[in-house]
XYZ file of C-alpha atoms in Angstrom:
693
model
C 121.395 90.666 61.240
C 121.689 93.897 59.300
C 121.393 96.996 61.440
C 118.865 99.596 60.401
C 118.253 103.127 61.602
C 115.082 105.076 60.960
C 114.634 108.761 61.706
C 111.241 110.443 61.483
C 109.512 112.611 64.089
C 111.930 111.303 66.743
C 109.617 108.673 68.210
C 111.604 105.904 69.879
C 110.978 102.181 69.752
C 113.106 99.219 70.513
C 112.640 96.669 67.731
C 113.750 93.239 66.728
C 113.492 91.305 63.511
C 111.401 88.150 63.435
C 114.351 85.996 62.419
C 116.499 86.832 65.404
C 114.753 87.871 68.589
C 117.905 87.558 70.652
C 119.343 90.792 69.277
C 117.868 94.150 70.130
C 118.628 97.639 68.966
C 117.334 101.078 69.776
C 116.112 103.035 66.779
C 113.999 106.002 65.811
C 110.891 105.341 63.779
C 107.931 107.267 62.500
C 104.282 106.308 62.726
C 104.857 102.765 61.450
C 107.397 100.118 62.333
C 109.476 98.491 59.582
C 108.339 95.161 58.191
C 109.123 92.194 60.386
C 109.591 94.292 63.521
C 107.485 95.069 66.584
C 108.023 97.413 69.542
C 109.545 95.715 72.549
C 110.938 96.819 75.886
C 114.038 95.127 77.134
C 113.674 96.544 80.639
C 110.312 97.127 82.280
C 111.588 97.747 85.796
C 114.185 100.519 85.907
C 115.516 102.627 88.709
C 114.822 105.834 86.806
C 111.113 104.989 86.470
C 110.823 103.757 90.059
C 112.544 106.766 91.623
C 110.729 109.349 89.483
C 107.395 107.619 90.129
C 108.075 107.407 93.866
C 108.960 111.092 94.081
C 105.786 111.998 92.209
C 103.866 109.811 94.650
C 105.428 111.762 97.508
C 103.967 114.957 96.032
C 100.538 113.339 96.009
C 101.051 112.104 99.584
C 101.739 115.689 100.670
C 98.566 116.889 98.991
C 96.530 114.024 100.432
C 97.770 114.786 103.945
C 96.606 118.377 103.536
C 93.258 117.401 101.996
C 92.716 114.531 104.420
C 93.225 116.681 107.495
C 90.939 119.321 106.023
C 87.980 117.227 104.942
C 88.892 113.527 105.090
C 89.150 112.968 101.318
C 92.180 111.793 99.379
C 92.933 111.294 95.684
C 94.871 108.596 93.871
C 98.207 109.170 92.162
C 97.780 106.912 89.126
C 96.944 109.469 86.419
C 99.222 112.099 87.960
C 102.093 109.599 88.032
C 101.415 108.303 84.511
C 101.398 111.720 82.827
C 104.131 113.468 84.795
C 106.539 110.510 84.705
C 106.164 110.431 80.913
C 106.823 114.180 80.679
C 109.961 113.858 82.835
C 111.506 110.596 81.650
C 110.698 110.707 77.925
C 112.839 113.790 77.127
C 115.626 112.595 79.441
C 115.622 109.188 77.763
C 116.775 110.917 74.568
C 119.136 113.449 76.084
C 121.065 111.264 78.536
C 123.473 108.436 77.731
C 122.478 104.914 78.738
C 124.690 104.820 81.818
C 123.058 108.000 83.172
C 119.455 106.940 82.661
C 118.990 107.401 78.930
C 117.589 104.891 76.483
C 114.181 103.815 75.306
C 111.208 104.635 77.541
C 108.102 102.668 76.646
C 104.595 102.019 77.900
C 105.536 99.137 80.201
C 108.241 101.132 81.943
C 105.760 104.014 82.185
C 103.471 101.567 83.982
C 106.307 100.872 86.421
C 106.584 104.594 87.196
C 102.811 104.858 87.612
C 102.788 101.890 90.027
C 105.547 103.477 92.094
C 103.628 106.769 92.261
C 100.442 105.072 93.445
C 102.322 103.139 96.125
C 104.300 106.110 97.438
C 101.199 108.297 97.617
C 98.825 105.783 99.160
C 99.647 105.485 102.871
C 98.477 108.862 104.161
C 94.890 107.810 104.973
C 95.680 106.496 108.465
C 97.468 109.715 109.393
C 94.426 111.822 108.542
C 91.922 109.734 110.506
C 92.701 106.963 113.010
C 96.172 108.007 114.183
C 95.224 111.624 115.077
C 92.095 110.243 116.758
C 94.333 108.341 119.186
C 96.037 111.584 120.168
C 92.680 113.328 120.526
C 91.720 110.696 123.102
C 95.041 111.006 124.923
C 96.079 107.432 124.049
C 99.503 108.405 122.687
C 102.065 110.961 123.862
C 103.241 113.137 120.982
C 104.236 112.326 117.388
C 107.949 112.946 117.837
C 108.152 110.696 120.907
C 106.006 108.081 119.189
C 107.912 108.244 115.894
C 109.426 104.719 116.178
C 105.993 103.204 116.849
C 104.426 105.154 113.971
C 107.172 104.101 111.558
C 106.899 100.437 112.530
C 103.099 100.508 112.253
C 103.368 102.068 108.788
C 105.882 99.410 107.730
C 103.477 96.662 108.753
C 100.563 98.262 106.881
C 102.656 98.914 103.768
C 104.182 95.488 103.315
C 101.272 93.452 104.620
C 99.046 95.102 102.028
C 101.721 94.745 99.350
C 102.316 91.026 99.813
C 98.772 89.786 100.115
C 97.752 91.875 97.097
C 99.593 89.322 94.939
C 97.164 86.382 95.328
C 94.259 88.835 95.101
C 95.349 89.685 91.559
C 94.580 86.144 90.452
C 91.045 86.348 91.813
C 90.004 89.824 90.689
C 92.204 90.681 87.698
C 92.629 87.276 86.042
C 89.545 85.261 87.016
C 86.840 87.901 87.405
C 88.497 90.451 85.091
C 86.762 93.340 86.872
C 86.531 96.724 85.175
C 88.548 98.862 87.636
C 87.526 102.232 86.061
C 90.414 104.411 87.297
C 93.192 101.836 86.691
C 91.675 101.220 83.246
C 91.743 104.961 82.546
C 95.398 105.035 83.626
C 96.189 102.150 81.262
C 94.434 103.836 78.364
C 96.315 107.046 79.112
C 99.675 105.265 79.153
C 98.955 103.446 75.896
C 97.874 106.669 74.190
C 101.031 108.457 75.367
C 103.260 105.937 73.614
C 101.084 105.003 70.672
C 101.694 107.808 68.192
C 103.569 111.036 67.629
C 100.381 112.978 68.299
C 99.925 111.027 71.532
C 103.328 112.151 72.743
C 102.648 115.759 71.819
C 99.290 115.636 73.593
C 100.971 114.182 76.665
C 103.429 117.062 76.747
C 100.521 119.514 76.561
C 98.822 117.786 79.492
C 102.058 117.872 81.447
C 102.466 121.559 80.592
C 98.992 122.348 81.944
C 99.657 120.298 85.043
C 103.056 121.902 85.583
C 101.716 125.421 85.065
C 98.883 125.018 87.580
C 101.265 123.286 89.983
C 103.725 126.204 89.922
C 100.968 128.809 90.108
C 99.326 127.294 93.170
C 102.681 126.507 94.796
C 103.920 130.095 94.474
C 100.490 131.415 95.483
C 100.607 129.315 98.652
C 104.042 130.635 99.606
C 102.961 134.245 99.071
C 99.834 133.573 101.160
C 101.992 132.779 104.183
C 103.261 136.365 104.158
C 100.278 138.208 102.641
C 96.919 137.006 104.089
C 94.981 138.461 101.140
C 96.290 135.548 99.081
C 94.900 133.141 101.695
C 91.520 134.496 102.816
C 89.306 137.415 101.789
C 86.709 138.528 104.336
C 84.256 139.868 101.773
C 81.129 139.787 103.951
C 82.847 141.345 106.957
C 84.184 144.329 105.044
C 80.846 144.886 103.287
C 79.042 144.697 106.632
C 81.629 146.988 108.224
C 81.223 149.582 105.473
C 77.428 149.389 105.662
C 77.379 149.128 109.461
C 75.383 145.880 109.119
C 76.255 143.465 111.942
C 74.639 140.275 110.504
C 77.020 140.290 107.521
C 79.996 140.836 109.797
C 78.789 137.970 112.007
C 78.338 135.647 109.007
C 82.024 136.075 108.194
C 83.665 136.380 111.597
C 81.471 134.034 113.666
C 80.101 131.582 111.107
C 83.255 131.511 108.920
C 81.571 132.354 105.621
C 84.559 133.848 103.853
C 86.351 133.251 100.565
C 89.559 131.270 100.659
C 92.020 130.640 97.850
C 91.795 126.898 98.458
C 93.129 125.649 95.127
C 93.156 121.940 96.095
C 89.403 122.140 96.610
C 88.920 124.120 93.400
C 90.657 121.168 91.736
C 88.606 118.659 93.700
C 85.449 120.442 92.559
C 86.547 120.106 88.935
C 86.749 116.321 89.305
C 83.938 115.551 91.750
C 80.390 114.730 90.544
C 77.720 117.347 91.041
C 75.666 115.004 93.231
C 78.465 115.102 95.790
C 79.498 118.756 95.481
C 75.952 120.150 95.570
C 74.948 117.958 98.512
C 78.058 119.087 100.373
C 77.645 122.800 99.607
C 73.904 123.260 100.034
C 73.805 121.197 103.245
C 76.519 123.475 104.620
C 74.471 126.524 103.630
C 71.408 125.105 105.400
C 73.223 123.965 108.563
C 75.763 126.759 109.091
C 74.118 129.518 107.067
C 70.417 129.276 107.934
C 69.417 126.798 110.663
C 72.429 127.363 112.913
C 72.239 131.184 113.020
C 68.464 131.127 113.566
C 68.677 128.655 116.456
C 71.559 130.534 118.072
C 69.555 133.745 117.797
C 66.476 132.268 119.484
C 68.520 130.592 122.211
C 68.079 126.947 121.199
C 71.812 126.655 120.559
C 74.244 128.345 122.933
C 76.953 129.031 120.338
C 77.954 128.502 116.729
C 80.947 126.227 117.271
C 82.636 124.361 120.086
C 81.724 121.813 122.748
C 80.329 123.139 126.010
C 77.311 122.837 128.311
C 74.278 122.908 126.059
C 74.007 122.310 122.342
C 76.080 124.283 119.863
C 75.507 124.058 116.121
C 78.695 122.021 115.807
C 77.982 119.611 118.673
C 74.306 119.132 117.741
C 74.958 118.192 114.098
C 78.081 116.111 114.792
C 76.343 112.816 115.585
C 73.669 113.114 112.875
C 76.507 113.694 110.412
C 78.435 110.655 111.668
C 75.252 108.575 111.475
C 74.744 109.572 107.840
C 78.366 108.825 106.918
C 78.667 105.467 108.671
C 75.182 104.046 108.052
C 75.154 105.106 104.382
C 78.528 103.421 103.841
C 77.225 100.147 105.284
C 73.968 100.498 103.371
C 75.836 101.095 100.112
C 77.814 97.915 100.678
C 74.783 95.821 101.632
C 72.696 97.117 98.735
C 75.355 95.810 96.415
C 74.883 92.396 97.979
C 75.995 90.607 94.840
C 79.299 92.470 94.953
C 79.605 91.708 98.661
C 78.851 88.024 98.090
C 81.392 87.788 95.279
C 83.966 89.482 97.476
C 83.380 87.023 100.340
C 83.388 84.103 97.918
C 86.612 85.426 96.440
C 88.086 85.667 99.931
C 87.361 82.002 100.539
C 88.741 80.917 97.166
C 91.777 83.166 97.492
C 92.664 81.912 100.967
C 92.099 78.315 99.854
C 94.342 78.750 96.809
C 96.978 80.506 98.888
C 97.082 77.686 101.432
C 97.215 75.020 98.709
C 99.956 76.794 96.769
C 102.030 77.368 99.913
C 101.579 73.757 101.001
C 102.645 72.443 97.601
C 105.612 74.764 97.396
C 106.890 73.883 100.873
C 106.339 70.184 100.225
C 108.240 70.242 96.953
C 110.951 72.695 97.935
C 111.879 71.391 101.350
C 110.639 67.835 101.707
C 110.576 66.063 98.374
C 112.689 67.566 95.625
C 112.474 64.361 93.557
C 108.842 64.967 92.593
C 109.241 68.557 91.450
C 108.085 67.607 87.946
C 105.015 65.773 89.136
C 101.786 67.362 87.942
C 100.222 66.723 91.326
C 102.655 69.037 93.034
C 102.806 71.759 90.408
C 100.611 74.821 90.844
C 98.479 75.019 87.743
C 98.541 78.328 85.909
C 95.143 79.842 85.220
C 94.070 79.438 81.613
C 93.238 83.154 81.454
C 96.718 84.183 82.603
C 98.534 86.115 79.852
C 101.975 86.224 81.470
C 104.663 83.567 81.616
C 105.802 82.164 84.994
C 109.001 84.223 84.668
C 106.893 87.400 84.551
C 104.680 86.458 87.501
C 105.499 86.852 91.180
C 106.686 83.553 92.712
C 104.432 82.061 95.369
C 107.195 81.880 97.946
C 107.797 85.645 97.636
C 104.325 86.718 98.687
C 103.712 83.749 101.030
C 106.904 84.293 103.004
C 106.459 88.078 102.877
C 102.924 87.820 104.244
C 104.051 85.439 106.994
C 106.899 87.729 108.069
C 104.570 90.750 107.936
C 102.059 89.015 110.238
C 104.763 88.153 112.766
C 106.145 91.680 112.540
C 102.711 93.250 113.004
C 101.941 91.135 116.065
C 105.307 92.050 117.603
C 105.014 95.805 117.192
C 101.339 95.882 118.186
C 102.206 94.144 121.433
C 105.406 96.062 122.156
C 104.310 99.599 121.263
C 100.510 99.564 121.512
C 99.818 96.876 124.122
C 97.601 94.803 121.835
C 97.465 91.041 122.589
C 98.643 88.688 119.845
C 95.205 87.192 119.233
C 93.714 90.653 118.693
C 96.504 91.572 116.278
C 95.884 88.369 114.304
C 92.141 89.069 114.303
C 92.680 92.596 112.947
C 94.980 91.214 110.228
C 92.413 88.612 109.224
C 89.760 91.319 109.101
C 92.055 93.406 106.900
C 92.512 90.430 104.571
C 88.754 89.803 104.415
C 87.886 93.475 103.965
C 90.482 93.763 101.195
C 88.396 91.342 99.149
C 85.288 93.428 99.746
C 87.148 96.663 98.983
C 88.691 95.334 95.777
C 85.366 93.931 94.592
C 83.662 97.289 95.207
C 86.524 99.294 93.707
C 86.776 97.000 90.701
C 83.066 97.272 89.909
C 82.176 100.820 91.004
C 85.514 102.654 91.504
C 84.496 103.278 95.141
C 86.825 102.049 97.875
C 84.743 101.756 101.092
C 87.703 102.611 103.333
C 85.556 104.309 105.984
C 83.243 101.317 106.264
C 86.203 98.959 106.564
C 87.630 100.873 109.515
C 84.254 101.145 111.234
C 83.542 97.416 110.790
C 86.822 96.585 112.524
C 85.990 98.996 115.318
C 82.589 97.377 115.702
C 84.140 93.900 116.004
C 86.597 95.135 118.649
C 84.043 97.206 120.580
C 83.575 94.763 123.470
C 86.823 92.802 123.421
C 88.141 93.191 126.991
C 91.363 94.899 128.093
C 92.947 96.094 131.343
C 91.483 99.611 131.124
C 89.061 101.671 129.060
C 92.045 103.485 127.537
C 93.512 100.182 126.344
C 90.122 99.128 124.960
C 90.008 102.377 122.977
C 93.599 101.969 121.815
C 92.941 98.411 120.633
C 89.743 99.555 118.951
C 91.440 102.318 116.989
C 94.544 100.291 116.112
C 92.392 97.430 114.851
C 90.585 99.872 112.580
C 93.901 101.394 111.488
C 95.464 98.031 110.655
C 92.468 96.734 108.735
C 91.765 99.956 106.851
C 95.401 100.783 106.009
C 96.335 97.266 104.876
C 93.116 96.839 102.889
C 93.534 100.276 101.293
C 97.102 99.478 100.274
C 96.013 96.130 98.827
C 93.225 97.798 96.820
C 95.726 100.265 95.335
C 98.229 97.504 94.535
C 95.655 95.324 92.774
C 94.424 98.347 90.825
C 97.989 98.907 89.607
C 98.255 95.263 88.604
C 95.072 95.721 86.563
C 96.703 98.659 84.794
C 99.717 96.472 84.099
C 97.487 93.698 82.779
C 95.951 96.071 80.230
C 99.288 97.600 79.213
C 101.037 94.218 79.134
C 103.509 95.093 81.883
C 105.034 92.253 83.870
C 103.507 91.816 87.365
C 106.985 91.053 88.663
C 108.376 94.380 87.414
C 105.438 96.188 89.003
C 106.028 94.327 92.260
C 109.663 95.482 92.268
C 108.511 99.082 91.810
C 105.833 98.779 94.506
C 108.333 97.258 96.926
C 110.837 100.091 96.453
C 108.158 102.785 96.516
C 106.817 101.409 99.812
C 109.925 102.762 101.551
C 109.187 106.218 100.117
C 105.578 105.877 101.296
C 106.633 104.988 104.832
C 109.048 107.892 105.143
C 106.832 110.551 103.595
C 103.614 109.612 105.416
C 105.171 109.542 108.892
C 107.368 112.568 108.206
C 104.496 114.693 106.956
C 102.298 113.804 109.917
C 105.009 114.784 112.394
C 105.667 118.001 110.461
C 102.014 119.061 110.391
C 101.489 118.054 114.025
C 104.485 120.181 115.088
C 103.315 123.169 113.066
C 99.631 122.845 114.005
C 99.332 121.327 117.529
C 95.521 121.334 117.247
C 95.792 118.188 115.104
C 96.737 116.135 118.155
C 95.381 118.351 120.945
C 92.929 116.785 123.387
C 91.081 120.118 123.644
C 87.962 119.808 121.450
C 87.645 123.613 121.288
C 91.210 124.301 120.122
C 91.361 126.671 117.147
C 92.562 124.705 114.162
C 93.670 125.287 110.597
C 92.093 121.967 109.624
C 88.532 120.675 109.803
C 89.647 117.180 110.935
C 86.373 115.691 109.706
C 87.592 112.083 109.512
C 89.455 112.405 112.817
C 86.300 113.511 114.634
C 84.305 110.651 113.168
C 86.890 108.062 114.250
C 87.335 109.157 117.852
C 83.648 109.880 118.426
C 82.699 106.415 117.157
C 85.376 104.927 119.420
C 83.949 106.750 122.432
C 80.445 105.579 121.587
C 81.453 101.933 121.099
C 83.459 101.855 124.331
C 80.827 103.552 126.479
C 82.675 106.875 126.830
C 80.517 108.989 124.538
C 79.208 112.411 125.538
C 75.629 112.664 126.756
C 73.402 113.897 123.931
C 70.326 116.084 124.235
C 66.967 114.506 123.431
C 66.499 116.528 120.201
C 69.979 115.504 119.072
C 69.229 111.815 119.731
C 65.971 112.004 117.776
C 67.614 113.770 114.834
C 70.501 111.285 114.865
C 68.036 108.383 114.614
C 66.265 110.129 111.730
C 69.590 110.630 109.935
C 70.550 106.985 110.532
C 67.282 105.916 108.868
C 67.945 108.291 105.960
C 71.470 106.930 105.697
C 70.076 103.399 105.485
C 67.361 104.011 102.917
C 69.095 106.689 100.818
C 71.504 104.359 98.967
C 68.736 101.753 98.643
C 66.452 104.269 96.926
C 69.218 105.359 94.560
C 70.267 101.822 93.620
C 66.882 100.089 93.430
C 64.325 102.835 92.696
C 66.157 105.370 90.528
C 66.853 104.417 86.883
C 70.544 103.877 86.297
C 70.874 106.826 83.905
C 69.615 109.186 86.623
C 71.539 107.791 89.595
C 74.372 110.257 89.000
C 72.018 113.090 89.979
C 70.922 111.541 93.288
C 72.390 113.552 96.211
C 75.272 111.892 98.028
C 74.090 110.929 101.513
C 77.656 110.624 102.737
C 78.451 114.165 101.524
C 75.459 115.460 103.494
C 76.921 113.837 106.601
C 80.366 115.317 105.936
C 78.777 118.769 105.595
C 77.268 118.432 109.075
C 80.638 117.553 110.602
C 82.783 119.998 108.636
C 83.281 123.325 110.400
C 85.002 125.120 107.509
C 82.303 126.450 105.131
C 84.965 127.797 102.784
C 85.808 124.210 101.749
C 82.422 123.326 100.166
C 82.304 126.865 98.759
C 85.646 126.295 97.012
C 84.495 122.922 95.687
C 81.253 124.461 94.426
C 83.192 127.175 92.591
C 85.378 124.490 91.034
C 82.325 122.472 89.986
C 80.661 125.538 88.391
C 83.924 126.279 86.557
C 83.905 122.691 85.271
C 80.321 123.131 84.011
C 81.245 126.286 82.115
C 84.469 124.807 80.761
C 82.803 121.597 79.574
C 79.923 123.558 78.038
C 81.981 125.908 75.894
C 85.218 123.923 75.396
C 84.243 120.242 75.757
C 87.350 118.793 74.045
C 89.698 120.988 76.044
C 87.856 119.978 79.214
C 88.148 116.269 78.415
C 91.837 116.609 77.544
C 93.128 118.849 80.321
C 90.686 118.853 83.251
C 92.498 116.149 85.220
C 95.845 117.797 84.506
C 94.663 121.178 85.804
C 92.983 119.629 88.862
C 96.023 117.481 89.648
C 98.340 120.490 89.426
C 96.116 122.516 91.756
C 95.914 119.748 94.333
C 99.637 118.985 94.307
C 100.888 122.585 94.160
C 99.189 123.946 97.253
C 99.812 120.678 99.076
C 103.559 121.187 98.658
C 103.350 124.862 99.631
C 101.499 123.761 102.795
C 104.597 121.762 103.733
C 106.810 124.831 103.374
C 104.313 126.890 105.376
C 104.505 124.277 108.143
C 108.312 124.478 108.044
C 108.118 128.278 108.242
C 105.795 128.018 111.246
C 108.094 125.618 113.097
C 111.115 127.809 112.276
C 109.327 130.900 113.653
C 109.483 132.688 110.321
C 107.309 135.780 110.588
C 104.212 135.536 108.441
C 101.303 137.884 107.837
C 103.568 140.848 107.182
C 100.650 142.702 105.600
C 97.374 142.605 107.548
C 95.239 145.042 105.557
C 92.785 142.343 104.427
C 92.340 140.783 107.898
C 89.360 141.576 110.123
C 89.968 144.976 111.737
C 93.426 144.786 110.112
C 94.663 142.949 113.216
C 97.304 140.235 112.908
C 95.447 138.099 115.482
C 92.540 137.912 113.046
C 94.685 136.741 110.143
C 94.650 133.057 109.107
């Protein structure tokens, strides 16, 4: 076949002629391919894509650890990984020789990098909720001593979720063909990056915006460690001090109404719907800016924050907030009863198909090789499947991997956490069942009900007996951790497989990338938790009144629910009980009103009941303030520069979230290393270093 070379605008494609598809060549083409040729990718899984994607996922994991400990929210790595991996690998693919990682970089390999990023950044949820809750209850020693147990638990969650995500793909991606809004957006982004010359240029602009905001917030965070003005500004205190007006000083110093350069939450505000941000912010204003101060002043509450004899603002609103969060999550799931039913039906069909396929494979492979060509023993490929068997993941891979993961999970749960085998198996089965529900909900609405999944497992394990109340609590929390972590990982994996389906990337190549990236996820999630726990002991302290850098919203919800379910909850005042019941009712009917009574086009404006609950638990008013500022900035940006907003908003938000998340790691390292911070205290209250953040 005659070799041809085309040079125009330096856009790479790998092409082959129709007459001879066995020969491939790498060429440069312009907007159109030559006659008789089509773009192909010889390699979809590559080490360069997997490693770059995994490292990008580690950046997201760092940011999610910071955000999760602050407020209990995390963000996915799919779009971040898709854009940044393109910006890194595409130029290198032209500059480097083949043996050093050069060569054509196409959409399918980009999908591999995106899958690796999602996997590496997706295991931090347990370390910002259930795991710290165990330390808060005194059920574990300290993170460094418990490191082997934490690593082994994370391994079980990572690979259990990875392996049983494979049969779930057939149910939700192939058969039901669910929408999966975020994975679909990632697929569309990847396709647009590689489609045209203008697409590549636009991608580089997005990467530039993301890189610029990343570096700005990263450097800002490092400076803030040494100069508190770049961390917190006590505007109200200094105004009150100058005017000799004590209420303003109290609002800042006592009630924590100050301004903080919290760039991750500025970025979160850019991306988060107004129904969530406004509910979060204005509830905080009402609870900790109006009601709380008035009731402390008249003696109804004994203090603003803390847990002591008598109600404080924090202790009084804690259980109503938990009731809103938990009940609204269950109500949301039940109101979408059709989704729930389809998820349960899918669980039955998926488990049935998995058993049948495994039985057939074992029968053919090990007991009767002579009938391997018999139609009765061959697993039929779904008629909607677009990939060849060579591109799919073999049944024996995921079946044997799931089996080994179950055995491994039972072993480590018994050895390190004292959980009986039958309880470990029950928690795994719950994780498998809840994965179906989570994927169905995520595929239809883009909402992963992770909190509900953990609470449902805790509810099931509430009265399962053990040798002591401490062991009951440990089993309760570990069951929730196993189910929620494995189900969350499976939801992310299936979402990636949906992206691959739309791009045309081989599921097997994505599985390779997810498998490799899982090792990055295990190391970074455990390592970051130990690092933050060493730097900020309040994360694992059993003292509920310990001063803390983080709000620990999700942590409080997990250990308080555990105490309630196991009969160890604190005694509540009568007004608190009444208000908690009222909030539980609101949490139950709120989602029902939005879904059934509000027209669909107006549902986006209905206040988030869950965000109201989070506001009651959160003790850091600067967080909703930062998100509100970000949301207002998004309104202004979208109003005056709508195209720029649509093109670059996610890039700017992603850079903000990742940049300060990484600087938080260095700040933790500085703290552990006894590096002196706060070298300038002029902006702190009374200019005293003890009053600096």
